[in-house]
Amino acid sequence: MSTRSLSKGCFVFKPSPKKRKVSRTTAYYFREGSSDLEDSELRFATCQSLQKQVKSETEQIEEELNEQLFDNLVSFLRRSHSAFQEKKTEWTCRTKSREIPTAALVLGVNVTDHDFTFRSLSEVLQNNVTPYIALLEAKDCPGIKNLMQKLLGQLMNCCIDVDSSEEEDYEHVSRSRVRCSMTTLINWYESATKRTDSETPGKKRTSSRHWQSPPVVVIFKDMESFTTKVLQDFVVISSQHIGEFPLVLIFGIATSPMIIHSLLPHSVSSLLCIELFQSLSCKDHLSTIIDKILLTTQFPLKLSEKVLQVLINIFLYHDFSVQNFIKGFQLCIVEHFHSNPLSVLCCQLEEAKRRVNSLSHNQCENVRRLPSFRRYVESQVSEKQIALLTVDSSLKEAVQKLLEDLNVYHENYFPILRCLHVFTSSLPKYPLGKQIRELHCACLENRVWETEEYESSLQLARMLNKSDLVTMLQKCVEILVSSPGREFDEIVEKLKEFLTQFQKLEEAYQERDESISPQKELQKKTNLYHLQKTLLELKESRRSKKLTKFEMLRFEVVDYIDSLVRHYLVPADHKTLHEIVYFNTASVLREHLNAAPRIALHTALNNPYSYLKSEALKSDGGSISNKAPDICIAYKLHLECGRLINLADWLEAFSTVVTAAEGPTADAASSDQVDDVIHARFIRAVSELELLGFIKPSKQKTDHVARLTWGGC
Amino acid sequence: MSLAECRSAGALEVKFVPDEDVLRHIADDAGIKVQKGKNQLIANPKRFVKKLEAISDDEAQEVLEEKSYVAVLGVCGEESMTNGSSVGGGEVYTFQTPKRSNKMAELASELAQTPGQSAVPDPSKCPEKTAKTPQSSKRSSSSQVQQKTKKNEFVSTTPYRLRKRLADAQLESESEYSASCSEEEEGEEAQKEVSTVLSHQKTPAKTKAVSTPPSRKTLTKKKDNMNDLVEEYFEAHSSSKVLTSDRTLQKLRRKRLNQQTLHDLLQKSPLAYAAEIKELNQQYESLFSKWMLQLHLGFNIVLYGLGSKHDLLEKFRTSMLQDCVHLVVNGYFPSITVKSVSVLNSITEEVLDHIGTFRSPLDQLEFIMKRFKEDSSLELYVLIHNLDSQMLRGERSQQILAQLSSLPSIYLIASIDHINAPLMWDQAKQSLYNWLWYETTTFSPYVEETSYENSLLVQQSGSLALSSLTHVLRSLTPNARGIFRLLAQYQLENKDNASYPGLSFQDFYQQCREAFLVNSDLTLRAQLTEFRDHKLIRTKRGADGVEYLLIPVDDSTLSDFLEKEDEDI
């Protein structure tokens, strides 16, 4: 069946039912498209499990991060609710106060992450506070009527969730019929609460979860995009009824809290009793994610420096979206397992060792082809080399050992990285970066101790004062003690020794201070001359003085840290078999996540040779060959024009070029025919350019088109 | 025209100036007593050379320089394919520089030369008055071109003359150009330098010129980058008047092509580089199963790049989706809509077998989302050709499509072509779409996509509109036809009036009465309703509340229609 039709633009294809059963699984496509068939099932399974793991982990992290915020919100709801409860009893209060308790939730510009926050927020509220929650989005509510409709719909539906299912039909009917007004809302609320009240003995579980006469929470997901009028109307109307049922508003704000006042006039905003809540900034959010997901040994897949840089750049320069960052990471996982046959070994160590044993011969060859493994082989003695290159079993043994090494390397790498970060993050001007991710990138890129930045940070570290140094050492000890690495006992011992030395120094100083102080008091009565003399002496002594004990110790500490760095923070691509666990094709990632369609178009039009590998198109210098595709020639010509293009001139120029290109073959007799063909080709090229958005028809002058792009060329 | 702008501090600008331009300057210099105005006309179109490198005749060094130039650029075709962002943004979108209309012809003459050869336009062959008709000059030009190329020693005299002729048409309005004297100065400066260079190679004979490499690089220091840009911008947009030649296609005396002949002609001319294009396509076809995998993993796929992606997607459909429920949406179809008519309805009616209507597309969308969430066995592949088409690019359509695509069991694969297509999506939509971008530059002609395009610019035959007009009219009573004719004639009489609002109902009624076509305004109204239902006319209410009637067809079609009607009668 064709999809080309003059009367229809949409075509549905349904396979016959018996055919449909043979629907292919995702694993099938994984296998099909994979570059190498080896172990594809196993790889796919590993990939899936890893993805799932990452997903649950990130979700958990996000929940933890939001916990504080949600706690605050819940306590706010409780406070406002108790106020309502009190008011209920006092008639006077009830009539006077019309303020709606409102929580302004400042979430930051990363709009794409908000969805998740709101979802978990409503979950939390649903579980702990109230069943009556409505989530409103601006795009659903162009008018107050739609807003009320949506609100009632959501509230009544959630009521159904609590209720038994047999009433559903009744509710459904009433919903569509009901006139959406505040009164219906109130009536519904009263009946709903009454019903739950009366049913309380029967349904202990549900009622204990929620508070008595639970508040109705209305969440405006994207406050900024609501039209002012809708918001105003809603606030004014509901403030009229605030005494009759407990309403709480939550505004999701992406920009700044000032937006409330610019959206709502004073008369309206005075009806709100606003409390401000600030969510965690997306930057902190990202650091936590990176910290918990990338800087651990928990997940076998690691990102190389370039890949990480791409992901971070997309985050920092494009969207600030943590969700997108995670998406990028997920894509890395898929790409890695999809493109690399050896990724089958990218799993936890024990499992990987087991898998090594069952590697096929082809896979062994794949291992031998790895550049890092070749380097390793070259460094071995010749007999060993032969064994590694020819005997599969000895290769497997070696691979097991190397994998173990790699694992140990990672186990040591991260704690030491954190220790180094403790030092560098407190230095002035942060030569190695403020965030641990920057440090991580620097370490992955090349030997960090060879960089200038590292040098200067060591210099700075040698000037730290004692209290800072002590706290840093303590932090390092904490980090190392809590990490699972096996080799750290020694280091911890050493660090503790430093700490005690500092302690001793302190005591010594104190003693000295006590001994000096009486002298000073004696000197107080000397004259100016004496004072000058003593000062000079002091100065002299300071200059000549060798390093104090403290300074010696400080040097020692810094040198020790330096030695640790040199030993443990070797860049990963110096490690054998790093290709198995590191994903490093950053270009793929950038192509798919951060594509540049305009540049692709530009390149194709300007330099068709980069796509069509034909010798005829090869052109040196700046210009394109006149044998280029029609559209390229038309594009080139149109670049020479201003805002308007005369089609007649354009056609003339086009045919000049094209006839020249075809020159020898065209004979004069059929020139009329040729002209028509060229004319047709020109029309095609021009309409293609129109489709691409370079030109549009213009009515300013006959036979002219307007150019839509600037400059170029 | 490779140009790289290093946007760092102290930015350098490197630019190619083709040999031809350089030589042209000298030629004109030599061709004594060139008026200032003329000088301007031939001033190089590009922003000009400020500092010229000492150029030696030594080929080897030339090559060397070329290499270092590439190194400076850090960009070559290969690279830009692999990592797309290597082409700086500045290269693609610089501000517009004021350009002359004759530059196109100039460039054409440049391009017309076979690459590797350069031309020396002979100043003596520079006639001031070539009063030939465009047609004849064209003919002669093409014949000369052939002649010359046969000799394999091409001299672009005719295009040059053509350019001159174009220039003549412009001479009187030249004073408008003088605002951009800075460019002229630069041009002169460059000329001087070039002439010193050329004095090296004493004999500017053709053979010599041929031996010189096709282009020289010149280093241009960009002084105050920002200032220049701002000035250029305002210069380009200062006057609403744009200078172009007044020639029209009518003067070329080409017969207009209609859709059918156009199609036939294009079928006749072979597709250039078919083999290479096929190779490209094969490369993309190997990605099909990867696409399927990624679709299944929750991503959606968007294809971009020059060339029609219709065939590629079609191939994808036939090879991968035969056993699945799928929906193909031709975005370029003129009356496609997301909302009520096409896409959502196709899903609810044909995929979900739902009978019934919805109050609003949002309701419909909700219904679809609910169904797909409930029934996890439901899967739907959606292929959209031209997601950025006129009809689908609206904010609401995109929102609905984005929401649809965010469902885990709906797999969307779409293509975009417009250069500004990504601007359709804000962050929220992009995250709903969850795109994975794939570059599929195919270079295939946009046959399907442009065939619906009504405008087709000037060549618009209006045959479709015409045939529908005649079709509908044929089914009407003679009186009704007469009424329509009246309106059409009136509209044609007023075609030169740009602010023609249409024929007011009262006037129209009066005319119809006079022609004995209607006897009461009720019958006329009934007739008009019928026209309106067939979209033959449009009514507009003027500022004074009077109803105006218009036929929404362009004038040429309308006159064709009237001619045809006359023949029939």
mmCIF file of C-alpha atoms in Angstrom, chain A residues 1 3-15 19-20 22-24 26 29-30 32-33 44 48 51 111-112 139-140 149-150 318-319 324 327 331 334-335 338 587 590-608 610-614 616-617 620-629 631-633 636-653 655-657 659-660 663-664 666 668 671-673 675-677 679-684 686-688 690-695 697 700-705 707 709-713, chain B residues 1-3 16 45-46 66 77-78 80-85 87 91-96 99-100 103-105 107-108 111-115 134 137-139 145-146 149 159 162 165-166 214-215 233 236-237 239-242 244-250 252 254-257 262 265-266 268-269 273 276-277 280 289-290 292-294 296-297 299 304-306 310-311 314 317 320 322-330 333 336 342-343 346 350-351 353 359 362 366 386 399 403 417-420 422 427-428 431 434-439 441 443 445-446 448-450 452-453 455-459:
data_model
loop_
_atom_site.group_PDB
_atom_site.id
_atom_site.type_symbol
_atom_site.label_atom_id
_atom_site.label_comp_id
_atom_site.label_asym_id
_atom_site.label_seq_id
_atom_site.Cartn_x
_atom_site.Cartn_y
_atom_site.Cartn_z
ATOM 1 C CA MET A 1 0.000 0.000 0.000
ATOM 2 C CA THR A 3 1.569 6.330 1.222
ATOM 3 C CA ARG A 4 1.390 8.713 -1.669
ATOM 4 C CA SER A 5 -2.021 10.128 -2.093
ATOM 5 C CA LEU A 6 -3.620 13.338 -3.106
ATOM 6 C CA SER A 7 -6.535 13.085 -0.769
ATOM 7 C CA LYS A 8 -5.083 11.740 2.399
ATOM 8 C CA GLY A 9 -2.186 12.542 4.654
ATOM 9 C CA CYS A 10 -2.506 9.846 7.270
ATOM 10 C CA PHE A 11 -2.231 6.170 6.709
ATOM 11 C CA VAL A 12 -2.754 3.443 9.226
ATOM 12 C CA PHE A 13 -1.313 0.042 8.590
ATOM 13 C CA LYS A 14 -2.494 -2.885 10.573
ATOM 14 C CA PRO A 15 -0.986 -6.260 9.994
ATOM 15 C CA LYS A 19 1.022 -11.971 11.727
ATOM 16 C CA ARG A 20 1.006 -9.603 14.594
ATOM 17 C CA VAL A 22 5.424 -12.420 15.737
ATOM 18 C CA SER A 23 6.274 -9.155 17.305
ATOM 19 C CA ARG A 24 9.957 -8.840 17.864
ATOM 20 C CA THR A 26 13.927 -5.332 21.916
ATOM 21 C CA TYR A 29 16.885 -5.531 17.477
ATOM 22 C CA PHE A 30 19.833 -5.333 19.786
ATOM 23 C CA GLU A 32 20.339 -7.403 14.690
ATOM 24 C CA GLY A 33 21.949 -4.032 14.793
ATOM 25 C CA PHE A 44 21.674 -7.029 26.238
ATOM 26 C CA GLN A 48 19.110 -3.804 30.703
ATOM 27 C CA GLN A 51 19.941 0.589 33.055
ATOM 28 C CA VAL A 111 11.682 22.928 33.684
ATOM 29 C CA THR A 112 12.091 19.427 32.430
ATOM 30 C CA LYS A 139 -1.628 24.372 28.620
ATOM 31 C CA ASP A 140 -4.775 22.659 29.865
ATOM 32 C CA GLN A 149 -13.299 21.546 34.745
ATOM 33 C CA LYS A 150 -9.866 20.102 35.050
ATOM 34 C CA HIS A 318 21.874 24.068 27.164
ATOM 35 C CA ASP A 319 19.293 23.008 29.642
ATOM 36 C CA ASN A 324 18.617 14.955 30.366
ATOM 37 C CA LYS A 327 19.165 10.288 29.700
ATOM 38 C CA LEU A 331 22.327 6.424 26.029
ATOM 39 C CA VAL A 334 23.127 1.421 25.379
ATOM 40 C CA GLU A 335 25.773 2.580 22.956
ATOM 41 C CA HIS A 338 25.632 -2.188 21.595
ATOM 42 C CA SER A 587 31.183 12.120 19.046
ATOM 43 C CA ARG A 590 27.118 14.689 20.710
ATOM 44 C CA GLU A 591 25.707 13.777 17.351
ATOM 45 C CA HIS A 592 22.629 12.244 18.811
ATOM 46 C CA LEU A 593 21.942 14.496 21.745
ATOM 47 C CA ASN A 594 23.229 17.837 20.658
ATOM 48 C CA ALA A 595 22.948 17.812 16.924
ATOM 49 C CA ALA A 596 23.419 20.829 14.730
ATOM 50 C CA PRO A 597 21.007 20.486 11.835
ATOM 51 C CA ARG A 598 21.768 23.886 10.403
ATOM 52 C CA ILE A 599 25.438 23.136 10.194
ATOM 53 C CA ALA A 600 24.726 19.851 8.494
ATOM 54 C CA LEU A 601 22.627 21.655 5.915
ATOM 55 C CA HIS A 602 25.250 24.301 5.488
ATOM 56 C CA THR A 603 27.967 21.756 4.915
ATOM 57 C CA ALA A 604 25.886 19.775 2.479
ATOM 58 C CA LEU A 605 25.049 22.840 0.442
ATOM 59 C CA ASN A 606 28.461 24.403 0.506
ATOM 60 C CA ASN A 607 30.591 21.391 0.196
ATOM 61 C CA PRO A 608 28.684 18.485 -1.290
ATOM 62 C CA SER A 610 31.878 15.921 2.126
ATOM 63 C CA TYR A 611 28.902 13.664 1.552
ATOM 64 C CA LEU A 612 29.049 12.633 -2.081
ATOM 65 C CA LYS A 613 32.456 11.153 -2.606
ATOM 66 C CA SER A 614 32.697 11.867 -6.269
ATOM 67 C CA ALA A 616 33.821 15.598 -9.980
ATOM 68 C CA LEU A 617 32.748 17.387 -6.847
ATOM 69 C CA ASP A 620 40.032 22.954 -4.100
ATOM 70 C CA GLY A 621 39.862 26.378 -2.701
ATOM 71 C CA GLY A 622 36.719 27.983 -1.565
ATOM 72 C CA SER A 623 34.276 27.600 -4.400
ATOM 73 C CA ILE A 624 32.260 24.600 -5.319
ATOM 74 C CA SER A 625 32.460 22.884 -8.614
ATOM 75 C CA ASN A 626 29.879 23.694 -11.232
ATOM 76 C CA LYS A 627 28.988 20.056 -11.417
ATOM 77 C CA ALA A 628 27.541 20.169 -7.940
ATOM 78 C CA PRO A 629 23.917 19.168 -7.423
ATOM 79 C CA ILE A 631 20.355 22.803 -5.208
ATOM 80 C CA CYS A 632 23.934 23.579 -4.220
ATOM 81 C CA ILE A 633 24.390 25.783 -7.257
ATOM 82 C CA LYS A 636 25.474 29.369 -3.953
ATOM 83 C CA LEU A 637 23.983 31.860 -6.370
ATOM 84 C CA HIS A 638 21.370 33.059 -3.958
ATOM 85 C CA LEU A 639 24.036 33.801 -1.403
ATOM 86 C CA GLU A 640 25.177 36.611 -3.625
ATOM 87 C CA CYS A 641 21.907 38.448 -3.369
ATOM 88 C CA GLY A 642 20.457 40.845 -0.942
ATOM 89 C CA ARG A 643 17.099 40.593 0.645
ATOM 90 C CA LEU A 644 15.265 40.174 -2.622
ATOM 91 C CA ILE A 645 16.217 37.909 -5.434
ATOM 92 C CA ASN A 646 15.153 38.409 -8.997
ATOM 93 C CA LEU A 647 14.078 35.067 -10.301
ATOM 94 C CA ALA A 648 14.850 35.925 -13.891
ATOM 95 C CA ASP A 649 18.423 36.774 -13.032
ATOM 96 C CA TRP A 650 18.665 33.755 -10.880
ATOM 97 C CA LEU A 651 17.460 31.511 -13.644
ATOM 98 C CA GLU A 652 19.833 33.112 -16.105
ATOM 99 C CA ALA A 653 22.765 32.629 -13.803
ATOM 100 C CA SER A 655 21.474 28.114 -16.611
ATOM 101 C CA THR A 656 24.833 29.708 -17.360
ATOM 102 C CA VAL A 657 26.424 27.511 -14.759
ATOM 103 C CA THR A 659 25.153 24.684 -19.419
ATOM 104 C CA ALA A 660 28.810 25.302 -18.777
ATOM 105 C CA GLY A 663 28.998 22.088 -22.086
ATOM 106 C CA PRO A 664 30.441 19.604 -24.548
ATOM 107 C CA ALA A 666 24.786 19.582 -25.334
ATOM 108 C CA ALA A 668 22.806 23.481 -30.288
ATOM 109 C CA SER A 671 18.982 23.676 -26.986
ATOM 110 C CA ASP A 672 15.334 24.500 -26.672
ATOM 111 C CA GLN A 673 14.739 21.169 -25.099
ATOM 112 C CA ASP A 675 16.455 24.989 -21.762
ATOM 113 C CA ASP A 676 13.226 23.480 -20.640
ATOM 114 C CA VAL A 677 15.008 20.840 -18.673
ATOM 115 C CA HIS A 679 14.194 25.500 -16.327
ATOM 116 C CA ALA A 680 12.554 22.549 -14.666
ATOM 117 C CA ARG A 681 15.649 21.789 -12.670
ATOM 118 C CA PHE A 682 15.800 25.362 -11.574
ATOM 119 C CA ILE A 683 12.210 25.275 -10.440
ATOM 120 C CA ARG A 684 12.937 22.192 -8.452
ATOM 121 C CA VAL A 686 14.131 26.843 -5.937
ATOM 122 C CA SER A 687 11.195 25.065 -4.446
ATOM 123 C CA GLU A 688 13.541 22.885 -2.478
ATOM 124 C CA GLU A 690 11.829 27.255 -0.199
ATOM 125 C CA LEU A 691 11.046 24.063 1.638
ATOM 126 C CA LEU A 692 14.309 24.345 3.495
ATOM 127 C CA GLY A 693 13.419 27.845 4.555
ATOM 128 C CA PHE A 694 16.033 29.842 2.708
ATOM 129 C CA ILE A 695 13.633 31.861 0.625
ATOM 130 C CA PRO A 697 7.783 34.159 -2.203
ATOM 131 C CA GLN A 700 7.162 43.324 -3.244
ATOM 132 C CA LYS A 701 8.166 43.054 -6.848
ATOM 133 C CA THR A 702 7.141 40.798 -9.669
ATOM 134 C CA ASP A 703 9.098 37.619 -10.002
ATOM 135 C CA HIS A 704 11.011 38.125 -6.846
ATOM 136 C CA VAL A 705 11.594 35.992 -3.839
ATOM 137 C CA ARG A 707 15.777 35.745 1.194
ATOM 138 C CA THR A 709 18.852 34.010 5.917
ATOM 139 C CA TRP A 710 21.607 36.408 6.525
ATOM 140 C CA GLY A 711 24.963 36.436 4.947
ATOM 141 C CA GLY A 712 26.567 33.088 4.972
ATOM 142 C CA CYS A 713 29.239 32.357 2.438
ATOM 143 C CA MET B 1 33.794 29.824 0.208
ATOM 144 C CA SER B 2 35.471 28.656 3.268
ATOM 145 C CA LEU B 3 35.697 31.245 5.804
ATOM 146 C CA PHE B 16 39.411 32.955 0.123
ATOM 147 C CA PRO B 45 31.088 41.015 -3.258
ATOM 148 C CA LYS B 46 32.778 39.600 -0.283
ATOM 149 C CA GLU B 66 47.075 25.811 2.069
ATOM 150 C CA GLY B 77 34.682 18.437 5.512
ATOM 151 C CA GLU B 78 35.457 15.119 7.054
ATOM 152 C CA SER B 80 32.540 18.480 10.295
ATOM 153 C CA MET B 81 30.741 15.328 9.425
ATOM 154 C CA THR B 82 31.946 13.444 12.413
ATOM 155 C CA ASN B 83 31.685 16.143 14.982
ATOM 156 C CA GLY B 84 29.102 18.505 13.823
ATOM 157 C CA SER B 85 29.911 21.439 15.996
ATOM 158 C CA VAL B 87 31.865 24.565 12.090
ATOM 159 C CA GLU B 91 30.431 30.900 9.600
ATOM 160 C CA VAL B 92 26.891 29.945 9.019
ATOM 161 C CA TYR B 93 25.138 33.082 10.042
ATOM 162 C CA THR B 94 27.033 36.246 9.604
ATOM 163 C CA PHE B 95 25.255 39.462 9.192
ATOM 164 C CA GLN B 96 24.132 40.325 5.784
ATOM 165 C CA LYS B 99 25.037 42.893 -2.048
ATOM 166 C CA ARG B 100 24.607 43.841 -5.629
ATOM 167 C CA LYS B 103 26.931 39.511 -8.253
ATOM 168 C CA MET B 104 24.908 36.483 -8.970
ATOM 169 C CA ALA B 105 25.705 36.669 -12.642
ATOM 170 C CA LEU B 107 29.421 34.202 -9.573
ATOM 171 C CA ALA B 108 27.651 32.257 -12.233
ATOM 172 C CA LEU B 111 31.255 28.835 -11.617
ATOM 173 C CA ALA B 112 30.662 28.293 -15.266
ATOM 174 C CA GLN B 113 34.318 27.927 -15.823
ATOM 175 C CA THR B 114 35.636 24.500 -15.498
ATOM 176 C CA PRO B 115 37.426 24.289 -12.219
ATOM 177 C CA PRO B 134 17.771 38.805 -23.104
ATOM 178 C CA SER B 137 22.059 37.172 -25.614
ATOM 179 C CA LYS B 138 21.268 34.074 -23.732
ATOM 180 C CA ARG B 139 21.383 31.999 -26.835
ATOM 181 C CA VAL B 145 30.238 28.815 -23.792
ATOM 182 C CA GLN B 146 30.072 25.592 -25.638
ATOM 183 C CA THR B 149 34.781 24.828 -23.486
ATOM 184 C CA PRO B 159 28.853 36.109 -18.785
ATOM 185 C CA LEU B 162 25.907 39.793 -19.362
ATOM 186 C CA ARG B 165 24.432 44.594 -19.234
ATOM 187 C CA LEU B 166 22.861 44.000 -15.905
ATOM 188 C CA PRO B 214 42.442 28.984 -8.424
ATOM 189 C CA SER B 215 42.449 30.798 -5.199
ATOM 190 C CA TYR B 233 23.313 45.089 9.992
ATOM 191 C CA ALA B 236 21.700 46.216 5.205
ATOM 192 C CA HIS B 237 18.386 47.156 6.696
ATOM 193 C CA SER B 239 16.542 51.406 3.328
ATOM 194 C CA SER B 240 13.489 49.405 2.631
ATOM 195 C CA LYS B 241 14.382 49.662 -1.007
ATOM 196 C CA VAL B 242 16.210 46.701 -2.359
ATOM 197 C CA THR B 244 17.386 44.331 -8.025
ATOM 198 C CA SER B 245 17.073 44.399 -11.710
ATOM 199 C CA ASP B 246 13.619 44.885 -13.111
ATOM 200 C CA ARG B 247 13.678 41.966 -15.421
ATOM 201 C CA THR B 248 10.886 39.519 -15.147
ATOM 202 C CA LEU B 249 10.459 35.997 -16.256
ATOM 203 C CA GLN B 250 7.931 37.207 -18.776
ATOM 204 C CA LEU B 252 12.650 35.759 -20.855
ATOM 205 C CA ARG B 254 9.800 31.181 -21.338
ATOM 206 C CA LYS B 255 6.594 29.350 -21.373
ATOM 207 C CA ARG B 256 5.365 28.560 -17.981
ATOM 208 C CA LEU B 257 5.606 24.984 -17.014
ATOM 209 C CA LEU B 262 7.659 19.872 -14.909
ATOM 210 C CA LEU B 265 10.982 17.038 -17.651
ATOM 211 C CA LEU B 266 12.541 16.191 -14.335
ATOM 212 C CA LYS B 268 13.846 12.889 -18.172
ATOM 213 C CA SER B 269 16.882 14.504 -16.671
ATOM 214 C CA TYR B 273 25.370 11.341 -8.513
ATOM 215 C CA GLU B 276 26.936 8.247 -4.452
ATOM 216 C CA ILE B 277 23.459 8.902 -3.198
ATOM 217 C CA LEU B 280 24.759 7.231 1.331
ATOM 218 C CA SER B 289 17.804 -2.019 13.479
ATOM 219 C CA LYS B 290 19.654 0.375 15.714
ATOM 220 C CA MET B 292 14.366 0.071 16.260
ATOM 221 C CA LEU B 293 16.399 -0.726 19.331
ATOM 222 C CA GLN B 294 16.509 2.867 20.397
ATOM 223 C CA HIS B 296 12.158 0.417 21.989
ATOM 224 C CA LEU B 297 14.366 1.844 24.675
ATOM 225 C CA PHE B 299 13.900 7.313 22.628
ATOM 226 C CA TYR B 304 17.777 15.845 9.616
ATOM 227 C CA GLY B 305 20.040 16.857 6.781
ATOM 228 C CA LEU B 306 19.756 17.916 3.189
ATOM 229 C CA HIS B 310 10.831 10.224 2.389
ATOM 230 C CA ASP B 311 12.246 7.241 0.588
ATOM 231 C CA GLU B 314 9.520 4.468 3.476
ATOM 232 C CA ARG B 317 8.702 1.178 7.095
ATOM 233 C CA MET B 320 11.074 -3.108 9.672
ATOM 234 C CA GLN B 322 5.589 -4.828 8.273
ATOM 235 C CA ASP B 323 4.380 -6.792 11.265
ATOM 236 C CA CYS B 324 3.512 -3.891 13.491
ATOM 237 C CA VAL B 325 0.713 -1.443 13.703
ATOM 238 C CA HIS B 326 2.002 1.788 12.319
ATOM 239 C CA LEU B 327 0.796 5.158 11.264
ATOM 240 C CA VAL B 328 2.341 7.183 8.481
ATOM 241 C CA VAL B 329 1.758 10.890 8.515
ATOM 242 C CA ASN B 330 2.683 12.945 5.499
ATOM 243 C CA PHE B 333 0.234 17.136 2.960
ATOM 244 C CA ILE B 336 -3.029 17.599 7.507
ATOM 245 C CA SER B 342 -6.230 13.585 10.794
ATOM 246 C CA VAL B 343 -3.684 12.269 13.193
ATOM 247 C CA SER B 346 -6.560 8.019 12.703
ATOM 248 C CA GLU B 350 -8.397 3.027 13.085
ATOM 249 C CA VAL B 351 -5.876 1.936 15.674
ATOM 250 C CA ASP B 353 -11.280 1.096 16.907
ATOM 251 C CA ARG B 359 -15.217 17.464 22.414
ATOM 252 C CA LEU B 362 -7.205 17.465 24.399
ATOM 253 C CA GLU B 366 -6.348 12.023 27.037
ATOM 254 C CA ASN B 386 8.270 16.556 7.678
ATOM 255 C CA GLN B 399 2.487 19.878 22.057
ATOM 256 C CA GLN B 403 2.713 14.227 24.451
ATOM 257 C CA ASP B 417 14.014 19.811 6.810
ATOM 258 C CA HIS B 418 13.504 23.451 7.577
ATOM 259 C CA ILE B 419 16.581 25.246 8.809
ATOM 260 C CA ASN B 420 14.736 26.659 11.763
ATOM 261 C CA PRO B 422 14.497 22.969 16.017
ATOM 262 C CA GLN B 427 12.826 22.544 26.644
ATOM 263 C CA ALA B 428 9.618 20.987 27.852
ATOM 264 C CA SER B 431 12.126 16.431 26.892
ATOM 265 C CA ASN B 434 13.165 12.629 23.963
ATOM 266 C CA TRP B 435 14.883 12.916 20.625
ATOM 267 C CA LEU B 436 17.866 11.116 19.331
ATOM 268 C CA TRP B 437 19.178 13.012 16.339
ATOM 269 C CA TYR B 438 20.417 11.273 13.272
ATOM 270 C CA GLU B 439 21.965 13.028 10.367
ATOM 271 C CA THR B 441 21.885 13.789 4.321
ATOM 272 C CA PHE B 443 20.734 14.706 -1.481
ATOM 273 C CA PRO B 445 15.261 15.630 -4.537
ATOM 274 C CA TYR B 446 12.231 16.547 -2.515
ATOM 275 C CA GLU B 448 6.908 14.375 -2.742
ATOM 276 C CA GLU B 449 7.435 17.219 -0.367
ATOM 277 C CA THR B 450 7.389 19.934 -2.984
ATOM 278 C CA TYR B 452 2.007 19.682 -2.921
ATOM 279 C CA GLU B 453 3.498 23.051 -2.535
ATOM 280 C CA SER B 455 3.219 28.335 -4.639
ATOM 281 C CA LEU B 456 6.063 26.766 -6.606
ATOM 282 C CA LEU B 457 6.926 30.410 -6.878
ATOM 283 C CA VAL B 458 6.281 31.999 -10.215
ATOM 284 C CA GLN B 459 5.955 28.856 -12.141
#
